[in-house]
């Protein structure tokens, strides 16, 4: 299915990588659902900028009832079901190497919070969208990971571990859902410049990344968003269960 015929849900779509992903899909003619939890103003501004092919919907992805309601609202609005899901929502986390909890301080509740946002959130959206995808024999799911679980230059214990778990989740879902024409893949950016989550990162850290990256630049959200489009496009129709690292070559897998 061409992107222009797809209905795309982007969780955490009001800011940062989520907003750039929304813009990228809208640019290609897709109908988009901008999921947000707290940033209503940004979500509605983005929807207004895009126009009739955008719908902003508040839902906590950790709550299956709210997610089911969001999918119903999207189908009522567009008259066709969601075909494509980008699981991008990030719950209560900032890339702050100074305030980051080390091995002595990090608690299970910190891990649990990130697991809830990353893995449970993705489970909820997939289960909400799967019946329609199965019926259509088509679905595209892209989970957002990180290159930090391959190269933890900063030990963000809770966040990085949840994203590593999300890769396992991605591959199990890819195996299970492929028979229905549904592909499940992951896109893993590096530390992006600039998002709300990376705003606490110092210039020194960004300069270190820039110097260590073969392209000699820090990846920006729009560049990662373009890679997400690949997994939704017909060009990736035989790609399933893969993790694409988009960081200018900092991590080569």
Coordinates of C-alpha atoms in Angstrom, one line a residue:
X1 CA 0.0 0.0 0.0
X2 CA 1.4 3.4 -0.9
X3 CA 1.9 5.8 1.9
X4 CA -0.6 8.2 0.5
X5 CA -3.4 5.6 1.1
X6 CA -2.4 4.9 4.7
X7 CA -3.8 6.1 8.0
X8 CA -0.9 6.6 10.3
X9 CA -0.9 6.8 14.1
X10 CA 2.1 8.4 15.7
X11 CA 2.3 8.1 19.4
X12 CA 4.0 11.0 21.2
X13 CA 3.4 12.9 17.9
X14 CA 3.2 16.5 19.2
X15 CA 6.9 17.1 19.6
X16 CA 10.4 16.1 18.7
X17 CA 10.8 13.0 16.5
X18 CA 7.1 12.3 16.7
X19 CA 6.2 15.7 15.2
X20 CA 8.8 15.3 12.4
X21 CA 7.4 11.8 11.7
X22 CA 3.9 13.3 11.5
X23 CA 5.1 15.9 9.0
X24 CA 7.0 13.4 6.9
X25 CA 3.9 11.1 6.5
X26 CA 1.7 14.1 5.8
X27 CA 4.1 15.3 3.2
X28 CA 3.6 12.0 1.4
X29 CA -0.2 12.4 1.5
X30 CA -1.0 10.1 4.4
X31 CA -3.8 10.7 6.9
X32 CA -2.2 11.1 10.3
X33 CA -3.3 10.8 13.9
X34 CA -1.2 12.9 16.3
X35 CA -1.4 11.2 19.6
X36 CA -0.4 13.3 22.7
X37 CA -0.7 13.0 26.4
X38 CA 0.3 16.4 27.8
X39 CA 1.2 18.7 24.9
X40 CA -2.3 19.6 23.7
X41 CA -1.3 23.0 22.4
X42 CA 1.5 21.7 20.3
X43 CA -0.6 18.8 18.9
X44 CA -3.4 21.0 17.9
X45 CA -1.0 23.6 16.3
X46 CA 0.6 20.8 14.3
X47 CA -2.8 19.4 13.2
X48 CA -3.9 22.9 12.1
X49 CA -0.7 23.4 10.1
X50 CA -1.2 20.1 8.2
X51 CA -4.9 20.6 7.6
X52 CA -7.7 18.1 6.9
X53 CA -5.4 15.1 6.8
X54 CA -4.4 15.5 10.5
X55 CA -6.3 14.6 13.7
X56 CA -5.0 15.3 17.2
X57 CA -6.1 12.8 19.9
X58 CA -5.2 12.7 23.6
X59 CA -4.5 9.3 25.0
X60 CA -2.2 7.7 27.5
X61 CA -0.7 4.8 25.6
X62 CA -0.2 2.9 28.9
X63 CA -4.0 2.7 29.2
X64 CA -5.6 0.1 26.9
X65 CA -9.1 1.7 27.2
X66 CA -7.8 5.1 26.1
X67 CA -5.9 3.5 23.2
X68 CA -9.0 1.6 22.1
X69 CA -11.0 4.9 22.2
X70 CA -8.3 6.7 20.2
X71 CA -8.5 4.1 17.4
X72 CA -12.3 4.3 17.4
X73 CA -12.1 8.1 17.1
X74 CA -9.6 7.8 14.2
X75 CA -11.8 5.4 12.3
X76 CA -14.9 7.6 12.8
X77 CA -13.0 10.6 11.6
X78 CA -11.4 9.1 8.5
X79 CA -14.0 6.4 7.8
X80 CA -11.2 3.9 7.3
X81 CA -9.1 2.1 10.0
X82 CA -5.6 2.7 11.0
X83 CA -3.1 0.9 8.8
X84 CA 0.2 2.1 10.2
X85 CA 1.5 2.6 13.8
X86 CA 4.6 4.4 14.9
X87 CA 5.3 3.7 18.6
X88 CA 7.3 6.8 19.5
X89 CA 5.8 7.9 22.9
X90 CA 8.4 8.6 25.6
X91 CA 7.1 8.7 29.2
X92 CA 8.8 11.0 31.7
X93 CA 12.4 10.8 30.5
X94 CA 15.1 13.3 29.6
X95 CA 18.6 12.7 28.3
X96 CA 20.4 14.4 31.2
X97 CA 23.8 12.9 32.0
X98 CA 24.1 14.9 35.1
X99 CA 20.8 14.0 36.7
X100 CA 20.8 10.5 35.4
X101 CA 20.6 7.8 38.2
X102 CA 23.7 5.5 38.4
X103 CA 23.7 1.9 39.4
X104 CA 23.6 2.8 43.1
X105 CA 20.5 5.0 42.7
X106 CA 18.3 3.6 39.9
X107 CA 15.3 1.7 41.3
X108 CA 13.0 -0.9 39.9
X109 CA 10.2 1.7 39.7
X110 CA 12.4 3.6 37.2
X111 CA 12.7 0.6 35.0
X112 CA 9.0 -0.2 35.4
X113 CA 8.0 3.3 34.3
X114 CA 10.1 3.0 31.1
X115 CA 8.8 -0.5 30.4
X116 CA 5.2 0.7 30.8
X117 CA 5.8 3.5 28.2
X118 CA 7.8 1.5 25.7
X119 CA 6.6 -2.1 25.8
X120 CA 3.2 -1.8 27.3
X121 CA 2.4 1.2 25.1
X122 CA 3.4 -0.6 22.0
X123 CA 1.4 -3.7 23.0
X124 CA -1.7 -1.6 23.6
X125 CA -1.5 0.1 20.2
X126 CA -0.8 -3.1 18.3
X127 CA -3.6 -5.0 19.9
X128 CA -6.0 -2.1 19.2
X129 CA -5.1 -2.0 15.5
X130 CA -4.5 -5.7 14.8
X131 CA -8.1 -6.8 14.1
X132 CA -8.5 -4.3 11.2
X133 CA -5.0 -5.0 10.0
X134 CA -5.7 -8.8 9.9
X135 CA -8.9 -8.2 8.0
X136 CA -7.1 -6.0 5.5
X137 CA -4.2 -8.3 5.3
X138 CA -2.0 -5.3 5.6
X139 CA -0.3 -3.4 8.5
X140 CA 2.9 -1.5 9.1
X141 CA 4.2 -1.1 12.7
X142 CA 7.4 0.8 13.5
X143 CA 8.8 0.9 17.0
X144 CA 11.2 3.6 18.0
X145 CA 14.4 2.3 19.7
X146 CA 17.8 3.8 20.4
X147 CA 21.4 3.1 19.5
X148 CA 22.3 3.3 23.2
X149 CA 21.5 -0.3 23.9
X150 CA 24.3 -1.2 21.4
X151 CA 26.7 1.5 22.6
X152 CA 25.6 2.9 26.0
X153 CA 27.9 6.0 26.0
X154 CA 25.8 7.2 28.9
X155 CA 24.3 4.5 31.2
X156 CA 20.6 5.5 31.0
X157 CA 19.8 2.2 32.8
X158 CA 16.0 2.3 32.7
X159 CA 15.5 3.9 29.3
X160 CA 18.1 1.8 27.5
X161 CA 16.9 -1.5 29.0
X162 CA 13.3 -0.8 28.0
X163 CA 14.4 -0.2 24.4
X164 CA 16.4 -3.4 24.4
X165 CA 13.3 -5.2 25.6
X166 CA 11.3 -3.4 22.8
X167 CA 13.6 -4.9 20.2
X168 CA 12.8 -8.4 21.5
X169 CA 9.1 -7.4 21.5
X170 CA 9.4 -6.2 17.9
X171 CA 10.9 -9.4 16.7
X172 CA 8.4 -11.6 18.4
X173 CA 5.5 -9.6 17.0
X174 CA 7.2 -9.7 13.5
X175 CA 7.2 -13.5 13.7
X176 CA 3.7 -13.7 14.9
X177 CA 2.0 -11.1 12.7
X178 CA 3.8 -11.7 9.4
X179 CA 1.2 -14.3 8.4
X180 CA -1.4 -11.5 8.4
X181 CA 0.5 -9.2 6.1
X182 CA 1.7 -7.1 9.0
X183 CA 5.4 -6.1 9.3
X184 CA 6.9 -5.0 12.6
X185 CA 10.3 -3.2 12.5
X186 CA 12.3 -0.8 14.6
X187 CA 14.1 2.4 13.9
X188 CA 16.8 3.4 16.4
X189 CA 18.2 6.9 16.3
X190 CA 21.0 8.2 18.3
X191 CA 20.8 11.3 20.6
X192 CA 18.9 13.7 18.4
X193 CA 19.6 17.4 18.1
X194 CA 17.3 18.8 19.2
X195 CA 14.2 17.5 21.0
X196 CA 12.6 18.2 24.3
X197 CA 14.1 15.0 25.7
X198 CA 17.6 15.9 24.6
X199 CA 17.4 19.6 25.6
X200 CA 19.3 18.8 28.9
X201 CA 22.2 17.4 27.0
X202 CA 25.3 19.7 27.1
X203 CA 27.0 21.1 24.1
X204 CA 30.1 19.1 25.1
X205 CA 28.3 15.8 24.7
X206 CA 26.9 16.9 21.3
X207 CA 30.4 17.9 20.1
X208 CA 31.7 14.5 21.2
X209 CA 29.0 12.7 19.2
X210 CA 29.7 14.9 16.2
X211 CA 33.4 14.2 16.3
X212 CA 32.9 10.5 16.7
X213 CA 30.3 10.1 13.9
X214 CA 31.6 9.3 10.4
X215 CA 29.2 11.9 8.9
X216 CA 30.6 14.5 11.4
X217 CA 27.2 15.7 12.5
X218 CA 24.5 14.9 15.1
X219 CA 21.5 13.3 13.5
X220 CA 18.3 15.4 13.6
X221 CA 14.7 14.2 14.0
X222 CA 13.7 14.9 10.4
X223 CA 16.5 12.5 9.2
X224 CA 15.2 9.7 11.4
X225 CA 11.6 10.4 10.4
X226 CA 12.5 9.8 6.7
X227 CA 13.9 6.4 7.6
X228 CA 10.6 5.6 9.4
X229 CA 8.8 6.2 6.1
X230 CA 10.9 3.4 4.5
X231 CA 9.3 0.8 6.7
X232 CA 5.8 2.0 5.8
X233 CA 6.5 2.2 2.1
X234 CA 6.1 -0.5 -0.6
X235 CA 9.9 -0.6 -0.8
X236 CA 10.1 -2.4 2.5
X237 CA 7.4 -5.0 1.8
X238 CA 9.8 -7.9 2.4
X239 CA 11.5 -6.4 5.5
X240 CA 10.3 -7.7 8.8
X241 CA 11.7 -7.9 12.4
X242 CA 14.7 -5.5 11.6
X243 CA 16.3 -2.8 13.6
X244 CA 17.6 0.1 11.5
X245 CA 20.2 2.3 13.3
X246 CA 20.0 5.9 12.0
X247 CA 22.8 7.8 13.6
X248 CA 25.3 8.8 10.8
X249 CA 27.4 5.7 11.4
X250 CA 28.2 6.2 15.0
X251 CA 27.0 2.6 15.7
X252 CA 27.6 0.1 12.9
X253 CA 25.7 -3.1 13.4

